[in-house]
Amino acid sequence: MYDGPLDDVAINVRTKSGRLLTGRKLANSPVVRACLESGRRLAERELLGHVGDEYLHRPLRTLTRENIADEAELIFQEAEKPRDGQLACALFGTPPDWKKAKTRPSVGTMKDPWPTLALYMGDLVRYALLDRYSLTEGMLDEATRAELREAAAFSVVVDKVAYEDMKIVYADETSARFQYLATGLADFHEQIREALGGVYEHSFRYWRDVYADILQARGVSLRPGISLDELTMMLTGMAQGLSLRHIGAASGKVIDHHDRCSVLGKASQILIAGAIDPGDGREVADVVDELMAVRVPPDGDRRKPGPFRAWIGRLRRGRP
């Protein structure tokens, strides 16, 4: 259970009151925290198929006010058993302030911070994907950043970083499934769309800064017509697409845990090779056109085979 501040997660709760201090206090209250954790748990069970034998007619059908409030109450009860436990500290502070437990989760207390279920869904998306994207920030320590800036075998470092990225961030299938399910619903749900936009922007800014640092340290630039924003979008998009491929296929070809590598590493190197300007100043389209030009033999080489060549051809085919 996430025990950090929820100011930038429960945004709909924080802005509802119109008063800064009141909004922050409500956003970080035990009931709000328990309801968000409740929704995350319910979604996880549904995504893993642990919701009984009932047929689910629509995605996230279990996320009703009644189910969320009931699960949040169970979280309260779980926190109260070991009074020095981590869950108790996350809900009621360190050390736990049990006076905060007097307001219990219910449909009524849930309607106070979230008058509509749509507002709740927006905050839930931010909460459910918070750990997923906060992992990104801590993935590259200073030693790895130094390798990306200075190592002679840059491709080896790219492979290492890509493998860790896929293993830590994208191979967590539960949160990945939730992300893609929420993405599929975004066109029909303004709150989910806004929440996802903020999550993607957070990841985009982090990686953009990393790539800018590498390019500057190595003294290289991108080909004309390719911006840093576009390169960042391509690389992060490849990672997200390959994680979807990893979830949907059981072939195990996307991530190779034995050799500690991934398809993302190779794909990233291919993209970097095309995006970096080696000094010719050409756009990537010109390079592609040159590489893919059809190799047609000159007209002089299209003459009919002479008698000797025809005899050799028949001999190779086993004919006299």
CSV table of C-alpha atoms in Angstrom, one decimal:
chain,number,residue,atom,x,y,z
A,1,MET,CA,0.0,0.0,0.0
A,2,TYR,CA,1.4,3.4,-1.0
A,3,ASP,CA,2.1,5.5,2.1
A,4,GLY,CA,3.4,8.7,0.5
A,5,PRO,CA,1.5,12.0,0.1
A,6,LEU,CA,-1.6,11.9,-2.2
A,7,ASP,CA,-1.7,15.6,-3.0
A,8,ASP,CA,-0.8,15.0,-6.7
A,9,VAL,CA,-2.8,11.7,-6.9
A,10,ALA,CA,-6.2,12.5,-5.4
A,11,ILE,CA,-6.4,15.7,-7.4
A,12,ASN,CA,-10.2,15.6,-7.7
A,13,VAL,CA,-10.5,15.3,-3.9
A,14,ARG,CA,-7.9,18.0,-3.3
A,15,THR,CA,-9.5,20.6,-5.7
A,16,LYS,CA,-13.1,19.8,-4.7
A,17,SER,CA,-13.2,21.9,-1.5
A,18,GLY,CA,-11.7,25.0,-3.1
A,19,ARG,CA,-9.5,25.5,0.0
A,20,LEU,CA,-5.8,24.5,-0.2
A,21,LEU,CA,-5.3,23.2,3.4
A,22,THR,CA,-8.7,21.5,3.6
A,23,GLY,CA,-8.2,19.8,0.2
A,24,ARG,CA,-4.8,18.4,1.1
A,25,LYS,CA,-6.1,17.1,4.5
A,26,LEU,CA,-9.0,15.4,2.8
A,27,ALA,CA,-6.8,14.0,0.0
A,28,ASN,CA,-4.5,12.4,2.6
A,29,SER,CA,-7.2,11.2,5.0
A,30,PRO,CA,-7.5,7.5,5.9
A,31,VAL,CA,-10.8,7.1,4.2
A,32,VAL,CA,-9.6,8.5,0.9
A,33,ARG,CA,-6.4,6.4,1.0
A,34,ALA,CA,-8.4,3.2,1.9
A,35,CYS,CA,-10.9,3.8,-0.9
A,36,LEU,CA,-8.1,4.2,-3.5
A,37,GLU,CA,-6.3,1.1,-2.2
A,38,SER,CA,-9.7,-0.7,-2.3
A,39,GLY,CA,-10.2,0.1,-5.9
A,40,ARG,CA,-6.7,-0.9,-6.8
A,41,ARG,CA,-7.2,-4.3,-5.1
A,42,LEU,CA,-10.6,-4.9,-6.7
A,43,ALA,CA,-9.2,-4.0,-10.2
A,44,GLU,CA,-6.2,-6.3,-9.6
A,45,ARG,CA,-8.5,-9.3,-8.7
A,46,GLU,CA,-10.6,-8.7,-11.7
A,47,LEU,CA,-7.7,-8.4,-14.0
A,48,LEU,CA,-6.2,-11.7,-12.6
A,49,GLY,CA,-9.6,-13.4,-12.8
A,50,HIS,CA,-10.0,-13.8,-9.1
A,51,VAL,CA,-13.6,-12.6,-8.8
A,52,GLY,CA,-15.5,-15.8,-8.6
A,53,ASP,CA,-17.6,-17.6,-11.3
A,54,GLU,CA,-19.8,-14.6,-12.2
A,55,TYR,CA,-19.4,-13.5,-15.8
A,56,LEU,CA,-18.2,-9.9,-16.1
A,57,HIS,CA,-20.1,-8.1,-18.8
A,58,ARG,CA,-17.9,-5.0,-18.9
A,59,PRO,CA,-14.4,-4.1,-17.7
A,60,LEU,CA,-14.0,-3.1,-14.1
A,61,ARG,CA,-17.5,-4.1,-13.3
A,62,THR,CA,-16.6,-4.8,-9.7
A,63,LEU,CA,-15.8,-1.1,-9.1
A,64,THR,CA,-19.1,0.0,-7.5
A,65,ARG,CA,-19.5,2.3,-4.6
A,66,GLU,CA,-20.7,-0.6,-2.4
A,67,ASN,CA,-17.8,-2.9,-3.3
A,68,ILE,CA,-15.2,-0.1,-2.9
A,69,ALA,CA,-16.6,0.9,0.5
A,70,ASP,CA,-16.8,-2.8,1.7
A,71,GLU,CA,-13.2,-3.5,0.6
A,72,ALA,CA,-12.0,-0.2,2.2
A,73,GLU,CA,-13.6,-1.3,5.5
A,74,LEU,CA,-11.8,-4.6,5.3
A,75,ILE,CA,-8.6,-2.6,4.9
A,76,PHE,CA,-9.4,-0.6,8.0
A,77,GLN,CA,-10.0,-3.9,9.9
A,78,GLU,CA,-6.7,-5.3,8.6
A,79,ALA,CA,-4.8,-2.2,9.7
A,80,GLU,CA,-6.2,-2.5,13.2
A,81,LYS,CA,-5.1,-6.0,13.9
A,82,PRO,CA,-1.3,-5.4,14.0
A,83,ARG,CA,-1.2,-2.0,15.7
A,84,ASP,CA,2.4,-1.4,14.7
A,85,GLY,CA,2.1,-2.7,11.1
A,86,GLN,CA,3.0,-1.0,7.9
A,87,LEU,CA,-0.6,-0.7,6.8
A,88,ALA,CA,-1.6,1.0,10.0
A,89,CYS,CA,1.2,3.5,9.6
A,90,ALA,CA,0.2,4.2,5.9
A,91,LEU,CA,-3.4,4.9,6.9
A,92,PHE,CA,-3.1,6.6,10.3
A,93,GLY,CA,0.4,8.0,10.4
A,94,THR,CA,3.6,7.1,12.2
A,95,PRO,CA,2.9,6.2,15.0
A,96,PRO,CA,-0.7,5.4,14.1
A,97,ASP,CA,-3.2,8.0,15.4
A,98,TRP,CA,-6.2,5.9,16.1
A,99,LYS,CA,-8.5,8.9,16.4
A,100,LYS,CA,-8.4,9.0,12.6
A,101,ALA,CA,-10.0,5.6,12.4
A,102,LYS,CA,-13.3,6.9,13.8
A,103,THR,CA,-14.6,7.9,10.4
A,104,ARG,CA,-15.2,4.6,8.7
A,105,PRO,CA,-15.4,3.9,4.9
A,106,SER,CA,-18.9,3.8,3.6
A,107,VAL,CA,-20.9,4.8,0.6
A,108,GLY,CA,-21.7,8.0,2.4
A,109,THR,CA,-18.2,8.9,3.4
A,110,MET,CA,-17.0,8.0,-0.1
A,111,LYS,CA,-19.5,10.4,-1.7
A,112,ASP,CA,-18.1,13.3,0.3
A,113,PRO,CA,-14.6,13.4,-1.5
A,114,TRP,CA,-16.0,11.9,-4.7
A,115,PRO,CA,-19.6,13.1,-5.5
A,116,THR,CA,-19.5,11.0,-8.7
A,117,LEU,CA,-17.9,7.7,-9.5
A,118,ALA,CA,-16.3,9.4,-12.6
A,119,LEU,CA,-14.2,11.6,-10.3
A,120,TYR,CA,-13.2,8.6,-8.3
A,121,MET,CA,-12.0,6.8,-11.4
A,122,GLY,CA,-9.7,9.7,-12.4
A,123,ASP,CA,-8.0,9.6,-9.0
A,124,LEU,CA,-7.9,5.8,-9.0
A,125,VAL,CA,-6.0,5.7,-12.3
A,126,ARG,CA,-3.3,8.0,-10.9
A,127,TYR,CA,-3.1,5.9,-7.7
A,128,ALA,CA,-3.0,2.5,-9.4
A,129,LEU,CA,-0.2,3.6,-11.8
A,130,LEU,CA,1.7,5.7,-9.2
A,131,ASP,CA,4.1,2.9,-8.2
A,132,ARG,CA,4.5,1.9,-11.8
A,133,TYR,CA,5.9,5.2,-12.9
A,134,SER,CA,7.7,6.1,-9.7
A,135,LEU,CA,9.8,3.0,-10.3
A,136,THR,CA,11.2,4.7,-13.4
A,137,GLU,CA,12.7,7.6,-11.4
A,138,GLY,CA,14.7,5.3,-9.2
A,139,MET,CA,15.8,2.9,-11.9
A,140,LEU,CA,18.8,4.9,-13.2
A,141,ASP,CA,21.3,5.5,-10.4
A,142,GLU,CA,24.2,7.9,-10.9
A,143,ALA,CA,26.5,5.1,-11.9
A,144,THR,CA,24.2,4.0,-14.7
A,145,ARG,CA,23.8,7.5,-15.9
A,146,ALA,CA,27.6,7.9,-16.0
A,147,GLU,CA,27.8,4.8,-18.1
A,148,LEU,CA,25.3,6.1,-20.5
A,149,ARG,CA,27.3,9.3,-20.8
A,150,GLU,CA,30.8,7.9,-20.9
A,151,ALA,CA,31.0,4.1,-21.6
A,152,ALA,CA,32.8,3.1,-24.8
A,153,ALA,CA,30.5,0.1,-25.3
A,154,PHE,CA,27.3,2.2,-25.4
A,155,SER,CA,25.3,-0.6,-26.9
A,156,VAL,CA,26.0,-2.8,-23.8
A,157,VAL,CA,24.7,-0.1,-21.5
A,158,VAL,CA,21.5,0.4,-23.6
A,159,ASP,CA,20.9,-3.4,-23.4
A,160,LYS,CA,21.2,-3.3,-19.7
A,161,VAL,CA,19.0,-0.3,-19.2
A,162,ALA,CA,16.3,-1.7,-21.6
A,163,TYR,CA,16.3,-5.0,-19.8
A,164,GLU,CA,15.9,-3.4,-16.4
A,165,ASP,CA,13.2,-1.1,-17.8
A,166,MET,CA,11.2,-4.1,-19.2
A,167,LYS,CA,11.7,-6.2,-16.2
A,168,ILE,CA,10.9,-3.7,-13.5
A,169,VAL,CA,8.3,-1.4,-15.1
A,170,TYR,CA,6.7,-3.2,-18.0
A,171,ALA,CA,6.8,-6.9,-16.9
A,172,ASP,CA,4.5,-6.1,-13.9
A,173,GLU,CA,1.6,-7.6,-15.8
A,174,THR,CA,-1.1,-6.5,-13.3
A,175,SER,CA,-0.3,-2.8,-13.5
A,176,ALA,CA,0.4,-3.1,-17.2
A,177,ARG,CA,-3.0,-4.6,-17.8
A,178,PHE,CA,-4.7,-1.9,-15.8
A,179,GLN,CA,-2.8,0.8,-17.8
A,180,TYR,CA,-3.9,-0.6,-21.1
A,181,LEU,CA,-7.4,-1.2,-20.0
A,182,ALA,CA,-7.7,2.3,-18.8
A,183,THR,CA,-6.2,3.5,-22.1
A,184,GLY,CA,-8.9,1.7,-23.9
A,185,LEU,CA,-11.5,3.4,-21.9
A,186,ALA,CA,-9.9,6.9,-22.1
A,187,ASP,CA,-11.9,8.0,-25.2
A,188,PHE,CA,-15.1,7.5,-23.3
A,189,HIS,CA,-14.1,8.9,-19.9
A,190,GLU,CA,-12.7,12.4,-19.6
A,191,GLN,CA,-11.4,11.8,-16.1
A,192,ILE,CA,-9.4,8.7,-17.1
A,193,ARG,CA,-8.1,10.5,-20.1
A,194,GLU,CA,-6.8,13.4,-18.0
A,195,ALA,CA,-5.3,11.1,-15.4
A,196,LEU,CA,-3.5,9.0,-18.0
A,197,GLY,CA,-2.2,12.2,-19.7
A,198,GLY,CA,-0.6,13.3,-16.5
A,199,VAL,CA,1.0,9.8,-15.9
A,200,TYR,CA,2.4,9.7,-19.4
A,201,GLU,CA,3.7,13.2,-19.2
A,202,HIS,CA,5.5,12.4,-15.9
A,203,SER,CA,7.3,9.5,-17.6
A,204,PHE,CA,8.0,11.5,-20.8
A,205,ARG,CA,9.7,14.3,-18.9
A,206,TYR,CA,11.9,12.0,-17.0
A,207,TRP,CA,13.2,10.1,-20.1
A,208,ARG,CA,13.5,13.3,-22.2
A,209,ASP,CA,15.9,14.7,-19.6
A,210,VAL,CA,17.9,11.4,-19.6
A,211,TYR,CA,18.2,11.5,-23.4
A,212,ALA,CA,19.2,15.2,-23.5
A,213,ASP,CA,21.9,14.5,-21.0
A,214,ILE,CA,23.3,11.6,-23.0
A,215,LEU,CA,23.4,13.6,-26.3
A,216,GLN,CA,25.1,16.5,-24.7
A,217,ALA,CA,27.7,14.4,-22.9
A,218,ARG,CA,28.6,12.5,-26.0
A,219,GLY,CA,28.7,15.5,-28.2
A,220,VAL,CA,26.2,14.2,-30.8
A,221,SER,CA,23.1,15.6,-32.4
A,222,LEU,CA,20.0,14.2,-34.1
A,223,ARG,CA,19.5,14.2,-37.8
A,224,PRO,CA,17.6,17.2,-39.3
A,225,GLY,CA,13.9,16.7,-39.0
A,226,ILE,CA,14.1,14.7,-35.7
A,227,SER,CA,13.4,16.5,-32.5
A,228,LEU,CA,14.3,15.3,-29.0
A,229,ASP,CA,10.6,15.1,-28.1
A,230,GLU,CA,10.0,12.9,-31.1
A,231,LEU,CA,12.9,10.6,-30.2
A,232,THR,CA,11.6,10.3,-26.6
A,233,MET,CA,8.1,9.5,-27.8
A,234,MET,CA,9.4,6.8,-30.1
A,235,LEU,CA,11.5,5.1,-27.5
A,236,THR,CA,8.9,5.2,-24.8
A,237,GLY,CA,6.3,4.1,-27.3
A,238,MET,CA,8.4,1.1,-28.2
A,239,ALA,CA,8.7,0.1,-24.6
A,240,GLN,CA,5.0,0.3,-24.0
A,241,GLY,CA,4.2,-1.6,-27.2
A,242,LEU,CA,6.6,-4.4,-26.4
A,243,SER,CA,5.2,-4.7,-22.9
A,244,LEU,CA,1.8,-5.2,-24.5
A,245,ARG,CA,3.3,-7.8,-26.8
A,246,HIS,CA,4.9,-9.5,-23.7
A,247,ILE,CA,1.5,-9.7,-22.0
A,248,GLY,CA,-0.4,-11.0,-25.0
A,249,ALA,CA,2.1,-13.7,-26.1
A,250,ALA,CA,3.5,-16.5,-24.0
A,251,SER,CA,6.4,-17.1,-26.3
A,252,GLY,CA,8.9,-15.4,-23.9
A,253,LYS,CA,10.6,-13.7,-26.9
A,254,VAL,CA,10.3,-10.1,-25.6
A,255,ILE,CA,12.4,-10.5,-22.4
A,256,ASP,CA,15.3,-13.0,-22.1
A,257,HIS,CA,16.0,-13.3,-18.4
A,258,HIS,CA,18.7,-15.9,-19.0
A,259,ASP,CA,20.9,-13.5,-21.0
A,260,ARG,CA,19.4,-10.4,-19.3
A,261,CYS,CA,18.4,-8.7,-22.5
A,262,SER,CA,15.3,-7.7,-24.4
A,263,VAL,CA,13.9,-6.9,-27.8
A,264,LEU,CA,13.6,-3.3,-26.5
A,265,GLY,CA,17.4,-3.1,-26.3
A,266,LYS,CA,17.9,-4.1,-29.9
A,267,ALA,CA,15.1,-1.9,-31.1
A,268,SER,CA,16.5,1.1,-29.2
A,269,GLN,CA,19.9,0.6,-30.8
A,270,ILE,CA,18.3,0.4,-34.3
A,271,LEU,CA,16.4,3.6,-33.7
A,272,ILE,CA,19.4,5.4,-32.3
A,273,ALA,CA,21.5,4.4,-35.3
A,274,GLY,CA,19.0,6.0,-37.6
A,275,ALA,CA,18.4,9.1,-35.5
A,276,ILE,CA,21.9,10.2,-34.8
A,277,ASP,CA,23.6,12.4,-37.3
A,278,PRO,CA,27.1,11.1,-38.1
A,279,GLY,CA,28.0,14.4,-39.7
A,280,ASP,CA,26.5,14.2,-43.1
A,281,GLY,CA,23.6,16.4,-42.2
A,282,ARG,CA,21.0,14.4,-44.1
A,283,GLU,CA,17.5,13.7,-43.1
A,284,VAL,CA,16.6,10.1,-42.3
A,285,ALA,CA,14.2,9.8,-45.3
A,286,ASP,CA,17.2,10.5,-47.7
A,287,VAL,CA,19.2,7.8,-46.0
A,288,VAL,CA,16.4,5.3,-46.1
A,289,ASP,CA,15.8,6.0,-49.8
A,290,GLU,CA,19.5,5.4,-50.6
A,291,LEU,CA,19.6,2.2,-48.5
A,292,MET,CA,16.4,0.8,-50.0
A,293,ALA,CA,17.1,1.7,-53.6
A,294,VAL,CA,16.2,-1.2,-55.9
A,295,ARG,CA,19.4,-2.9,-57.2
A,296,VAL,CA,18.6,-3.5,-60.9
A,297,PRO,CA,21.4,-5.1,-63.0
A,298,PRO,CA,22.5,-2.9,-66.0
A,299,ASP,CA,20.9,-3.7,-69.4
A,300,GLY,CA,24.2,-5.1,-70.6
A,301,ASP,CA,24.0,-7.9,-68.0
A,302,ARG,CA,20.5,-9.0,-69.2
A,303,ARG,CA,21.8,-10.7,-72.4
A,304,LYS,CA,20.8,-14.2,-73.1
A,305,PRO,CA,23.3,-16.9,-71.9
A,306,GLY,CA,25.7,-18.1,-74.6
A,307,PRO,CA,26.1,-21.8,-75.4
A,308,PHE,CA,28.7,-22.5,-72.7
A,309,ARG,CA,26.6,-20.8,-70.0
A,310,ALA,CA,23.5,-22.6,-71.1
A,311,TRP,CA,25.3,-25.9,-71.0
A,312,ILE,CA,26.6,-25.2,-67.5
A,313,GLY,CA,23.1,-24.3,-66.4
A,314,ARG,CA,21.7,-27.6,-67.7
A,315,LEU,CA,24.5,-29.5,-66.0
A,316,ARG,CA,23.7,-27.9,-62.7
A,317,ARG,CA,20.0,-28.9,-63.1
A,318,GLY,CA,21.1,-32.5,-63.7
A,319,ARG,CA,20.2,-32.4,-67.4
A,320,PRO,CA,22.6,-33.6,-70.2
